[in-house]
Coordinates of C-alpha atoms and ligand atoms in Angstrom, one line a residue:
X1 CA -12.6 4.7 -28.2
X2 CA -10.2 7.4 -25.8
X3 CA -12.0 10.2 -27.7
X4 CA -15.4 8.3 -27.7
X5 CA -15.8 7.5 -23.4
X6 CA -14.8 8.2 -20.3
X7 CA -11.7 6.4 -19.1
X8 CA -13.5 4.4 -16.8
X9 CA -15.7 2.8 -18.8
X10 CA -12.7 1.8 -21.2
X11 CA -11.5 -0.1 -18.5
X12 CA -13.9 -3.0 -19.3
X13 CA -11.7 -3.4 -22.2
X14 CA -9.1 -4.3 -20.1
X15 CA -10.6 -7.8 -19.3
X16 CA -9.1 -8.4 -22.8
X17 CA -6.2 -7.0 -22.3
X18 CA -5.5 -9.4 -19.4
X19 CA -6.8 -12.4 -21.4
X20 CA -4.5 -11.7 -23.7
X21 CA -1.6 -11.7 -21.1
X22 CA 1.3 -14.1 -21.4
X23 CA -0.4 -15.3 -18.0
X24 CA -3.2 -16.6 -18.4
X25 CA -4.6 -17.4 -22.2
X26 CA -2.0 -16.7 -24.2
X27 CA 0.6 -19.1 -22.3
X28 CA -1.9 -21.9 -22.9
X29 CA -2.1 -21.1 -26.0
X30 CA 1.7 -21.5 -26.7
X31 CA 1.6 -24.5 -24.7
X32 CA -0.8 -26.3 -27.4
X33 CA 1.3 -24.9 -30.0
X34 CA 4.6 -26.1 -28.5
X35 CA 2.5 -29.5 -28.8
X36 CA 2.3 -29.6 -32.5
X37 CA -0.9 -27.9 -33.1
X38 CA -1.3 -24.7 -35.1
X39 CA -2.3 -21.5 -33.9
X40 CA -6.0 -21.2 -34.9
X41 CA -6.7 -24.7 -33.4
X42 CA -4.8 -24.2 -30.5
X43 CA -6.7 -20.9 -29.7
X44 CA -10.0 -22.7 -29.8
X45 CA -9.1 -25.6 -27.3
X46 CA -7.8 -22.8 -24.9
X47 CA -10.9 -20.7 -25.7
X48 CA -13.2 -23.2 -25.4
X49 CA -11.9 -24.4 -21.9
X50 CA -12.1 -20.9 -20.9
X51 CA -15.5 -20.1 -21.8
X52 CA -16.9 -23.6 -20.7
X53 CA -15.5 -22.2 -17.1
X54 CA -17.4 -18.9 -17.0
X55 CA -20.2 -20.6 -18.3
X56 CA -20.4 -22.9 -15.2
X57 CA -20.3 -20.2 -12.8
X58 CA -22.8 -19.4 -10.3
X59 CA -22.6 -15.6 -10.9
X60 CA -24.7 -14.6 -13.6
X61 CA -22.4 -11.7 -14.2
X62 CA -19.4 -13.6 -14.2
X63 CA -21.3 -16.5 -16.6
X64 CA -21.2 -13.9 -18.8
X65 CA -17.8 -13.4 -19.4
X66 CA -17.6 -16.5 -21.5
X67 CA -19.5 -14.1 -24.5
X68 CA -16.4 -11.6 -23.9
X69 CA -13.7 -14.3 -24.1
X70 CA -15.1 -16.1 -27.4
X71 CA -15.9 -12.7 -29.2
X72 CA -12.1 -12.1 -28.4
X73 CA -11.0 -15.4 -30.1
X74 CA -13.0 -14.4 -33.0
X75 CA -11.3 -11.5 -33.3
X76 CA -7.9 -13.2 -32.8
X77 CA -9.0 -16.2 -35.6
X78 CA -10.1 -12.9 -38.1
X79 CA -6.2 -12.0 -37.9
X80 CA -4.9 -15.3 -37.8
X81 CA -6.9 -15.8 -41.3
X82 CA -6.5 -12.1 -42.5
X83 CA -10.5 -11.9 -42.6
X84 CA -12.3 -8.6 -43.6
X85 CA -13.2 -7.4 -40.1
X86 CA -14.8 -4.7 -41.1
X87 CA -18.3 -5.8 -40.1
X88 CA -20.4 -3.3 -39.5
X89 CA -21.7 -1.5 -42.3
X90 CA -24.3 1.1 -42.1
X91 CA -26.4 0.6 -45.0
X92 CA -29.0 3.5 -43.9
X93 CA -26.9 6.7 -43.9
X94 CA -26.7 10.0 -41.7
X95 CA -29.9 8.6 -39.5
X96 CA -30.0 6.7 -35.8
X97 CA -29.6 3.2 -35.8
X98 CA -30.6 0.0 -33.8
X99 CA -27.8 -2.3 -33.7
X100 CA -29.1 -5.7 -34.0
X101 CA -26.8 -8.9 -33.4
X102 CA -27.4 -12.3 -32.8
X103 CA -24.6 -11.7 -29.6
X104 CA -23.8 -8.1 -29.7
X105 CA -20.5 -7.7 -27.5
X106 CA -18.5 -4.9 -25.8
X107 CA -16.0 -4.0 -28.9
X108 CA -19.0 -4.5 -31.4
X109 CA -20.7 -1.4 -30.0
X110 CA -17.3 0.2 -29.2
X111 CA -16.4 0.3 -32.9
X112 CA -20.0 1.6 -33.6
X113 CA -20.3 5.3 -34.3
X114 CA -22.0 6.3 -30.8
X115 CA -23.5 9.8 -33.1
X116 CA -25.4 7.2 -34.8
X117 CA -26.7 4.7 -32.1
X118 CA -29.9 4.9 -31.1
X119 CA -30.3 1.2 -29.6
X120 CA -29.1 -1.9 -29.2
X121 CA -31.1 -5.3 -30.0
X122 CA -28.9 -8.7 -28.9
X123 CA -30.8 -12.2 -29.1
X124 CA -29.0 -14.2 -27.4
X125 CA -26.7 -12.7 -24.6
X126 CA -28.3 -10.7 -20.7
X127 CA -28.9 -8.3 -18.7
X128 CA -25.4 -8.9 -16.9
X129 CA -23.3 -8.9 -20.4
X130 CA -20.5 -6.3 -21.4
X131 CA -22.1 -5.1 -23.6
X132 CA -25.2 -4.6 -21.6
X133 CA -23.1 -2.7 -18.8
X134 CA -21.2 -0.7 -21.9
X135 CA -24.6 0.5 -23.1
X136 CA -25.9 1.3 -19.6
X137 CA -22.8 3.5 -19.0
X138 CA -23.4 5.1 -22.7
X139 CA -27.4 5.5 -22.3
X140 CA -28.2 3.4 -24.9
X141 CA -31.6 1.6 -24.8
X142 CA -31.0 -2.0 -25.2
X143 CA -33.0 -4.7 -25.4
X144 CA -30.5 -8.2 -24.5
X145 CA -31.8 -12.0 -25.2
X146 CA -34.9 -10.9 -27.4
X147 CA -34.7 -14.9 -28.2
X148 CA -36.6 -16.6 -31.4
X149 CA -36.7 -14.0 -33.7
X150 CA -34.8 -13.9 -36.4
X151 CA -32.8 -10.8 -37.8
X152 CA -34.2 -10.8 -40.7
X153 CA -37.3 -10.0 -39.4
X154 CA -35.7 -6.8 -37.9
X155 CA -33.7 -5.9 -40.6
X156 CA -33.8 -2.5 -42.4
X157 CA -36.9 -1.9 -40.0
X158 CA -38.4 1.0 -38.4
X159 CA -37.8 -0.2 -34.8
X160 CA -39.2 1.4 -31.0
X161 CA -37.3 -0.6 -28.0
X162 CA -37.9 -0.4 -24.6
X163 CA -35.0 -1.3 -22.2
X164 CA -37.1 -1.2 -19.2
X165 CA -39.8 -3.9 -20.4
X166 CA -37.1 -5.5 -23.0
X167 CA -39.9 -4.6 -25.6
X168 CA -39.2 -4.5 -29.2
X169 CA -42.0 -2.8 -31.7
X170 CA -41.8 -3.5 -36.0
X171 CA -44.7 -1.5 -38.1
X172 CA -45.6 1.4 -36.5
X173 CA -48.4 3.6 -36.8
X174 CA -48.5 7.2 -37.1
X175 CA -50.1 7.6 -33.7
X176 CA -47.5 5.1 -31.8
X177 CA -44.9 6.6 -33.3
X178 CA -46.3 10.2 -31.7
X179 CA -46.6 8.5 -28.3
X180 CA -43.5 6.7 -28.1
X181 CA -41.3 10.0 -29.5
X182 CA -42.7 11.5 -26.3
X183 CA -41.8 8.8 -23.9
X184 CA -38.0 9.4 -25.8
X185 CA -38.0 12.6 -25.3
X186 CA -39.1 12.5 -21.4
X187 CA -36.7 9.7 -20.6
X188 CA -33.9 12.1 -21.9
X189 CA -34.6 14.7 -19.9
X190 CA -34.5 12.4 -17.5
X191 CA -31.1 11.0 -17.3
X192 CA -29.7 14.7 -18.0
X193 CA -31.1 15.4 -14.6
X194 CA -29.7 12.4 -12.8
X195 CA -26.4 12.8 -14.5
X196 CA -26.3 16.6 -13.4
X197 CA -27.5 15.9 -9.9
X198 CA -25.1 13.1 -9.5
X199 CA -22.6 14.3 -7.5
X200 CA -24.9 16.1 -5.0
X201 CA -24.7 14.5 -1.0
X202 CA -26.8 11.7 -1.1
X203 CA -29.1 13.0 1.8
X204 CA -33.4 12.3 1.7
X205 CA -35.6 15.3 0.9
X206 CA -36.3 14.8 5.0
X207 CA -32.6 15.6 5.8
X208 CA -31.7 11.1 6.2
X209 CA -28.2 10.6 4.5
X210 CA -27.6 7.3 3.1
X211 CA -24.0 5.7 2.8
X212 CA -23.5 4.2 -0.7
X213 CA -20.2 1.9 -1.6
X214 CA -19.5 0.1 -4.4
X215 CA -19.5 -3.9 -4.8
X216 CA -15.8 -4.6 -7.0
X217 CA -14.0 -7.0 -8.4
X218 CA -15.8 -7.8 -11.2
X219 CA -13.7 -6.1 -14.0
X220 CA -10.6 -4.6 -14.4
X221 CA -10.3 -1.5 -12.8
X222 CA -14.3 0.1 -13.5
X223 CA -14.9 0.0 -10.5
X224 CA -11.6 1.1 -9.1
X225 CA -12.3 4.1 -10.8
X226 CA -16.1 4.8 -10.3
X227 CA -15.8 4.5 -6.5
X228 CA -14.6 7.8 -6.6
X229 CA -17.9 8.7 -5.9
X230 CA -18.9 6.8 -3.2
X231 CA -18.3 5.9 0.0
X232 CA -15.4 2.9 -0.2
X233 CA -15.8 -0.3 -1.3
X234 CA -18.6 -2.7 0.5
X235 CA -17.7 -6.0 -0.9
X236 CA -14.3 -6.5 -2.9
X237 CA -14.7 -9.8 -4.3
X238 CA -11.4 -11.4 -4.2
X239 CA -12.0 -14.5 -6.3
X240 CA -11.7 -13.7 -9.9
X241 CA -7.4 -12.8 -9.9
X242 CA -7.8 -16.6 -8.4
X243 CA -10.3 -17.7 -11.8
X244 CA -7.8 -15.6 -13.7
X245 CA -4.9 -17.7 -13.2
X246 CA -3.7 -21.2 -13.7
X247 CA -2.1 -21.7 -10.0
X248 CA -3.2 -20.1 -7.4
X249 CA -2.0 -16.6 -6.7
X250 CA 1.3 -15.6 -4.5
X251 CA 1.5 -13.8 -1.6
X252 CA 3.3 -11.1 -3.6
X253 CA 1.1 -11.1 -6.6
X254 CA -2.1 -10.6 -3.8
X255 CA -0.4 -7.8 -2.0
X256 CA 0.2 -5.8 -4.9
X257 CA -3.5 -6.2 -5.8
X258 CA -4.8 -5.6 -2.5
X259 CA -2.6 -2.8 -1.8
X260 CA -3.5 -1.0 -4.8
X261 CA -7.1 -1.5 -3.7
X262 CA -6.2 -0.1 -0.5
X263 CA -4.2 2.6 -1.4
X264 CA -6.6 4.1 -3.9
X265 CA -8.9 5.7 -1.0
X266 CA -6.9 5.4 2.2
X267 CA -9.6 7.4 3.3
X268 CA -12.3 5.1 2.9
X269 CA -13.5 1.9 4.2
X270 CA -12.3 -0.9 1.5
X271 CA -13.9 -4.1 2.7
X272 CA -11.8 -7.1 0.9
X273 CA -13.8 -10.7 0.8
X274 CA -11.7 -13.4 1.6
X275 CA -12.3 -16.5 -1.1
X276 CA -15.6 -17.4 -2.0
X277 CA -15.1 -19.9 -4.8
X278 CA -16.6 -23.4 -4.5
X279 CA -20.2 -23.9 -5.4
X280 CA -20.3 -22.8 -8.9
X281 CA -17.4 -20.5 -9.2
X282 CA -14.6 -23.1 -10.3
X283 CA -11.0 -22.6 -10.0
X284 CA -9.5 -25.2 -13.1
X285 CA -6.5 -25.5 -10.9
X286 CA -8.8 -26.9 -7.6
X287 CA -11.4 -29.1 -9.1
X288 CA -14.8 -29.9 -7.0
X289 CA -16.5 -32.8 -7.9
X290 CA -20.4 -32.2 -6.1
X291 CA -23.7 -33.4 -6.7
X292 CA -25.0 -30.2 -4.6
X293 CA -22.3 -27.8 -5.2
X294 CA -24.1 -24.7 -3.7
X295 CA -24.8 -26.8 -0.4
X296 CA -21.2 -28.0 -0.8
X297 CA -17.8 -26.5 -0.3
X298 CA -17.9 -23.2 -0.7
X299 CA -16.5 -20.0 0.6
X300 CA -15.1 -20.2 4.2
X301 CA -15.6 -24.0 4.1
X302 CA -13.3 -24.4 1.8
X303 CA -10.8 -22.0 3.3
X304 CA -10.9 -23.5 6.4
X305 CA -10.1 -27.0 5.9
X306 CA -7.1 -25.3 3.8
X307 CA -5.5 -22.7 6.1
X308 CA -2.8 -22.5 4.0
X309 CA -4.7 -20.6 1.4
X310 CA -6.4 -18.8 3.8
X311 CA -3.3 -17.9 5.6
X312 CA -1.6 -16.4 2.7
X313 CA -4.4 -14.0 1.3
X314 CA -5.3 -13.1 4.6
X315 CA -1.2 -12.3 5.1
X316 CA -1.5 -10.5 1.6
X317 CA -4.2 -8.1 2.9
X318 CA -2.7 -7.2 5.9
X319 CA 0.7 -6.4 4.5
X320 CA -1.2 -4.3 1.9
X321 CA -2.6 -2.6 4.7
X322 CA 0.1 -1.4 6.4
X323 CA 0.6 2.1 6.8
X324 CA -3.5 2.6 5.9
X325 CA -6.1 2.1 8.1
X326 CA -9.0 1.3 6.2
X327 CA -8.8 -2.7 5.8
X328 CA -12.4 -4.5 6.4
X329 CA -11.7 -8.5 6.0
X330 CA -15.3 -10.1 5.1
X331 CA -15.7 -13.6 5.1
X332 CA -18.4 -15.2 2.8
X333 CA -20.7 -18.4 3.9
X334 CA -20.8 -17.9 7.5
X335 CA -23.5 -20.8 8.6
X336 CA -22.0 -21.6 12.3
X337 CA -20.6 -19.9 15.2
X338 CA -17.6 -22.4 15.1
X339 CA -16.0 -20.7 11.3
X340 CA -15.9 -17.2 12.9
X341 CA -13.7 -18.4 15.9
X342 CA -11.6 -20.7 13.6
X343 CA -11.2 -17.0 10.7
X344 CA -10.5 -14.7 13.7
X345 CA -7.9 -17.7 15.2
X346 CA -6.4 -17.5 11.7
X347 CA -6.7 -13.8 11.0
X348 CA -5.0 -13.4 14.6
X349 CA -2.3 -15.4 13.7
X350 CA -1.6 -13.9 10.2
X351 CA -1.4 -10.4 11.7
X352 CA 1.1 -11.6 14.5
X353 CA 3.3 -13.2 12.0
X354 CA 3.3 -10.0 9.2
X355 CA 3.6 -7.6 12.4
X356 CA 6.9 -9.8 13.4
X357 CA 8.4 -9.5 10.1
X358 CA 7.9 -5.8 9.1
X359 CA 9.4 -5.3 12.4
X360 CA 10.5 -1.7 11.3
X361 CA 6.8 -0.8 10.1
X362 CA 5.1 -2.9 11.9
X363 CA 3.9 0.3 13.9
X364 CA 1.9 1.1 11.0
X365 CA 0.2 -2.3 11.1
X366 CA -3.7 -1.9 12.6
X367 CA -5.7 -4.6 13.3
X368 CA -8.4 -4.9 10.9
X369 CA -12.1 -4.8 11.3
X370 CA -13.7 -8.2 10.9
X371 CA -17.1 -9.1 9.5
X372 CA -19.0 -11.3 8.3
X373 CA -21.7 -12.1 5.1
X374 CA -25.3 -12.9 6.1
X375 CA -26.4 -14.9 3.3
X376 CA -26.8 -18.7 5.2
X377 CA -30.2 -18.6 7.1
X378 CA -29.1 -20.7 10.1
X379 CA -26.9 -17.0 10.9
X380 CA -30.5 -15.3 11.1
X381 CA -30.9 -17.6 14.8
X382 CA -27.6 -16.4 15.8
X383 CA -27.1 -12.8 15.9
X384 CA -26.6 -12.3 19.0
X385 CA -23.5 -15.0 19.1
X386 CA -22.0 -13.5 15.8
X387 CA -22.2 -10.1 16.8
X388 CA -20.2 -10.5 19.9
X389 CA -17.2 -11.6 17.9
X390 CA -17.2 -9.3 14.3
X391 CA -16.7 -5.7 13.7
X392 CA -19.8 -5.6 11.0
X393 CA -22.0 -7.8 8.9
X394 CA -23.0 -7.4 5.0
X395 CA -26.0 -8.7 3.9
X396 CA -25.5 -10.8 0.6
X397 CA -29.2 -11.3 -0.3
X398 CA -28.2 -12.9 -3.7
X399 CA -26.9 -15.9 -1.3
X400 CA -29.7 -15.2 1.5
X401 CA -32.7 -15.4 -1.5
X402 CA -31.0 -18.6 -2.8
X403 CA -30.5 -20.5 0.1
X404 CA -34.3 -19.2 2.1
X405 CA -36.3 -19.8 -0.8
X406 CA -34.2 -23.3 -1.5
X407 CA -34.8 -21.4 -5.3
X408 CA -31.0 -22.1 -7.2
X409 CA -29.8 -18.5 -8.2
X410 CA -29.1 -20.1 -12.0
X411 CA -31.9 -22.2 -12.5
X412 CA -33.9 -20.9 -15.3
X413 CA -36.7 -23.2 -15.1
X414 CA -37.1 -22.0 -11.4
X415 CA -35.8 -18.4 -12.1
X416 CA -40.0 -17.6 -11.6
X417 CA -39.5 -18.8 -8.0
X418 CA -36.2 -16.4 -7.1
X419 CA -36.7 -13.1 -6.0
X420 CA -35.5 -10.8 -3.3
X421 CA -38.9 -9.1 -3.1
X422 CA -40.5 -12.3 -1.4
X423 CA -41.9 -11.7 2.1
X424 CA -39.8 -14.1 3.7
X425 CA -36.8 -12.5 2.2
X426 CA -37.9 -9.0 3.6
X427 CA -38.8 -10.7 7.1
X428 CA -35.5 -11.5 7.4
X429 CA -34.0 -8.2 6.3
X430 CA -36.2 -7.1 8.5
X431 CA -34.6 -9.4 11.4
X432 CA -31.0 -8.2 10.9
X433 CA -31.6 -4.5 10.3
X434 CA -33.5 -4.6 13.7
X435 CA -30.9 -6.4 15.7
X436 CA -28.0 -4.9 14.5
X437 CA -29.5 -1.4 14.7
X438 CA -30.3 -1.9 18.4
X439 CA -27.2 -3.3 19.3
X440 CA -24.8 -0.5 16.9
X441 CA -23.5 -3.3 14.9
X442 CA -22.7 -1.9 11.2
X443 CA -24.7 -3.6 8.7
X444 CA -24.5 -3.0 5.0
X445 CA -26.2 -4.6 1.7
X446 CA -24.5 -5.7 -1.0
X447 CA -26.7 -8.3 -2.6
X448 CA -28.0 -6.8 -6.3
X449 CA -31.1 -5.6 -4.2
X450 CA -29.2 -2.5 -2.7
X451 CA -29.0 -1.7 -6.7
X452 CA -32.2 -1.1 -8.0
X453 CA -34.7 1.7 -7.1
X454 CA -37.5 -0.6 -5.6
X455 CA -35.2 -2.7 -3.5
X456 CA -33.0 0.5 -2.4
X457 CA -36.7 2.0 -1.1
X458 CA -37.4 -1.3 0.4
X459 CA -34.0 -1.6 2.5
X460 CA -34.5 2.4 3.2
X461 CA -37.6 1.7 4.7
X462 CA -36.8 -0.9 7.0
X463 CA -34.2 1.1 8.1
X464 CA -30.8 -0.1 6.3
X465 CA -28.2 2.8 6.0
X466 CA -25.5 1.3 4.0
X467 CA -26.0 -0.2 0.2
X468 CA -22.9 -1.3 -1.5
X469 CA -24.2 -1.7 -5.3
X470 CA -22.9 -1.7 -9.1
X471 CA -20.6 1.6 -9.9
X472 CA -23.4 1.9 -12.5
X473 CA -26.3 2.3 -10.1
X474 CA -24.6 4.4 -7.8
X475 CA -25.7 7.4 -9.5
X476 CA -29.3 6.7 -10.2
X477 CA -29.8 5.1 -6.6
X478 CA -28.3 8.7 -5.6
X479 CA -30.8 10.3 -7.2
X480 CA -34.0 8.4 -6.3
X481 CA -32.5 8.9 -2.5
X482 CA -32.5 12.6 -3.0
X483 CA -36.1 12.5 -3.8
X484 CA -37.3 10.4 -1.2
X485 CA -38.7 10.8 2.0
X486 CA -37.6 8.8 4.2
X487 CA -40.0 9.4 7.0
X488 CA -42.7 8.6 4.1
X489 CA -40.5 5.1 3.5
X490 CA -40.3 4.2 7.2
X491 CA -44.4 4.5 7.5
X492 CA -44.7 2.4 4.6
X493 CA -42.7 -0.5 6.5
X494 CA -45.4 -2.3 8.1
X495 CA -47.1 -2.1 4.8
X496 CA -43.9 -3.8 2.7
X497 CA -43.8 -6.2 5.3
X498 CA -47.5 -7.2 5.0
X499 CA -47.7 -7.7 1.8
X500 CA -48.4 -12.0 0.4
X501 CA -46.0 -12.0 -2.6
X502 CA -43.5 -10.9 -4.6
X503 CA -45.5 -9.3 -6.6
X504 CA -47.5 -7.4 -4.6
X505 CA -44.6 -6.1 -2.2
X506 CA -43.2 -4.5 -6.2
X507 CA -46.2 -3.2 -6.6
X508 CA -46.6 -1.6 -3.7
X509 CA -42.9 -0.1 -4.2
X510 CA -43.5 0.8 -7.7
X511 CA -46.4 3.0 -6.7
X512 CA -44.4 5.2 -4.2
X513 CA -41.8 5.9 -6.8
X514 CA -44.5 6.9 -9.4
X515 CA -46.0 9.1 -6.4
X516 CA -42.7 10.6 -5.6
X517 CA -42.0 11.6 -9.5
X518 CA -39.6 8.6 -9.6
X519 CA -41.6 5.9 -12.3
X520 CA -39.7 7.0 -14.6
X521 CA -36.7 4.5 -12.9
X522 CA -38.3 1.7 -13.4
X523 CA -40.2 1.7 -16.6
X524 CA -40.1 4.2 -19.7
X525 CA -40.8 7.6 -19.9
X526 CA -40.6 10.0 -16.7
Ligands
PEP1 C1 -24.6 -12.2 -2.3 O1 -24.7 -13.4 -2.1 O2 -25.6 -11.4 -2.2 C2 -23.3 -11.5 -2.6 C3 -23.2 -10.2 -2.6 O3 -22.3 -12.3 -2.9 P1 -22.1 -13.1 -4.3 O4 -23.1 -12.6 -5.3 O5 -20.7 -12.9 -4.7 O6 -22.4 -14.5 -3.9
MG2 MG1 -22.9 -14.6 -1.8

């Protein structure tokens, strides 16, 4: 793929690469050999344990990685059994094609001749797979978890899809085919003008610049490399090196991470979340048993009542920081005044001990800033307490919709009933931006909302500054700033908040992007 995509995006196939590590799968792997089974078997046990710990996760995005780790045992069990791998055969030559697989994964469109696709077409697999974020960064259309229809039905087809609406059209009509070659054709003209205008400051039409960071963590190095472009980091989430492993982390192997977080933009805030595992994010080596596992131990409660983890990746950070200045410590789960005096008691005593010890540098130690993650609603009632004792807060409205709507974040039969567009959502938004804006405390979003052109305009509009989003949506967010006004957005506040449903506050959005020339974001054509 080197010759094929930019460096960054091959990063994502370094989440194989460090599967594949003697540390994590492939010691277990030798460990079930060592006990008398052979290799193929052995791989599936480990593989199986693997993926059934993604796939209990509370992150959609990280549930996903399970796809990614049993595509890469299948790869592994093709050499073990010296199987054809040559899978993909094009059967219609020299014209576009629509990849269609039953799970299409991230090395399944890499080995794909990108001249020749047109589209991709998984039916089982989401919005939050590799492959999904692979054909995002490539501009391919694709249309992920079609669900009951069978390949055959596709196959050998003339096919239109639409990525925006996840629409899939077989037997077309002459005068379809007319309209939907003009939506193609717009949409392309469209991305070549957000990719050209990328890179411009990310300032309203009305003169209003916005700060955008990037939420990372998630894989490899992607983001590592795509924050390049914006502001720092917003939310660094610490826990997957922790999922990664079978013990938890040292000292040493944290400060080498953190550091080359750090180090990457001294220049730049890098805000590093201490642990939020717990709830549905599992670490093998600390099992929870919970009958409410999102209202359980999660996040800071967890660190808390063990300092000694807390201690040590706190002490990691801080030694990584030494020498920069750009260290934000966030801590996740904040419901009570009480955690963020017992964190800063902890955080105090960490940075005493590290400044003891690196006696010679210690100089170069500065005390980091300290915030904290609205996403509990009992912290809405206390702003005024928490903002006397942190240096920022970051709004996770993943958490905050969860937990206000009492709507679980992975429950598909109440999936209906979660969205961050609800007015009681946007009341609260509302709530925070207004109180930290009048009393100069930093606030930044870094739920999925900040991400997407109606909820960027939304936050915009009640008066939110700072988004920290996806490296992929940094540039498109960028661009529907640009074209924005932003004393247009802040007279449509009262509106936004005034509005009865979900639907209708979308709506309502959706219509001052079409006005503004910006539809094109959010369905097809331009
Ligand atoms: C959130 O809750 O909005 C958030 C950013 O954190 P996470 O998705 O990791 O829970
Ligand atoms: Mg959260």
């Amino acid at each position: 793929m080197s010759d094929k995509l930019p460096e960054d995006i091959q990063a994502i196939f370094q989440l194989y690469d460090q599967l594949l590590d003697a540390n994590s799968l492939g010691r277990e792997v030798e460990k079930e050999i060592h006990q008398g089974w052979d290799a193929a078997s052995s791989l599936k046990f480990v593989v199986e344990r693997y993926a059934a710990r993604f796939q209990n996760m509370d992150d959609p995005y990280m549930r996903e990685r399970a796809v990614d780790i049993l595509d890469l045992s299948n790869r592994i069990l093709n050499n073990i059994f010296n199987a054809d791998t040559d899978a993909l055969s094009l059967s219609v030559p020299n014209r576009p094609c629509i990849l269609v697989a039953q799970e299409v994964s991230a090395p399944m469109l890499a080995e794909f001749p990108r001249e020749r696709l047109a589209g991709i077409i998984s039916i089982n697999g989401s919005n939050n797979s590799h492959a999904a974020i692979l054909a995002r960064a490539m501009g391919v259309p694709a249309v992920m978890g079609l669900q009951r229809v069978s390949i055959s039905a596709l196959k050998e087809n003339e096919l239109f899809i639409d990525g925006y609406s996840g629409k899939v059209v077989v037997h077309i009509d002459e005068s379809s085919r007319r309209v939907y070659q003009a939506l193609i054709d717009e949409e392309e003209a469209l991305q070549r003008k957000i990719s050209e205008e990328g890179d411009q400051p990310c300032i309203t039409k009305d003169g209003c610049a916005m700060s955008l960071l990037v939420n990372a963590g998630l894989t490899a190095n992607v983001e590592m490399e795509q924050f390049k472009q914006g502001d720092g980091v917003g939310l660094y989430r610490t826990e997957i090196p922790f999922m990664m492993r079978e013990r938890f982390p040292s000292e040493r192997e944290q400060y080498e991470l953190y550091k080359s977080v750090l180090s990457t933009h001294p220049n730049k805030e890098i805000t590093l979340r201490t642990l939020d595992v717990g709830g549905d994010k599992p670490l093998s080596y600390f099992p929870i048993n919970e009958e409410n596992p999102f209202l359980g131990w999660r996040g800071i409660r967890l660190t808390l009542d063990h300092p000694d983890i807390f201690l040590v990746q706190v002490r990691a950070m801080l030694r990584a920081s030494i020498g920069l200045s750009n260290l934000h410590i966030l801590l996740p789960m904040i419901s009570s005044i009480n955690e963020v005096d017992e964190a800063k008691r902890l955080i105090k005593q960490a940075f005493l001990e590290v400044k003891e010890e690196a006696s010679a540098e210690s100089q170069m130690l500065s005390k980091p800033a300290v915030g904290i993650m609205l996403e509990v609603p009992s912290v809405l009632f206390l702003l005024p307490q928490l903002a006397k004792r942190v240096d920022f807060f970051s709004v996770g409205t993943n958490d905050l919709t969860q937990y206000l709507l009492a709507v679980d974040r992975n429950n598909a039969r109440v999936s209906s009933l979660y969205s961050s567009y609800h007015p009681s959502v946007l009341a609260a938004l509302n709530q925070i931006q207004q109180y930290s804006f009048a009393n100069k405390v930093p606030v930044t979003v870094c739920g999925e909302l900040a991400g997407e052109p109606l909820g960027a305009i939304a936050l915009m509009a009640l008066g939110f500054r700072k988004l920290s989003m996806n490296a992929y949506s940094l540039r498109k967010i960028n661009w529907v700033i640009r074209n924005t006004n932003i004393q247009e957005l802040k007279a449509l506040a009262p509106d936004i908040l005034a509005q009865e449903s979900p639907e209708a506050v979308r709506s309502l959005l959706s219509k001052y992007l079409e006005l503004n020339g910006l539809g094109g974001l959010v369905r097809a054509g331009q």
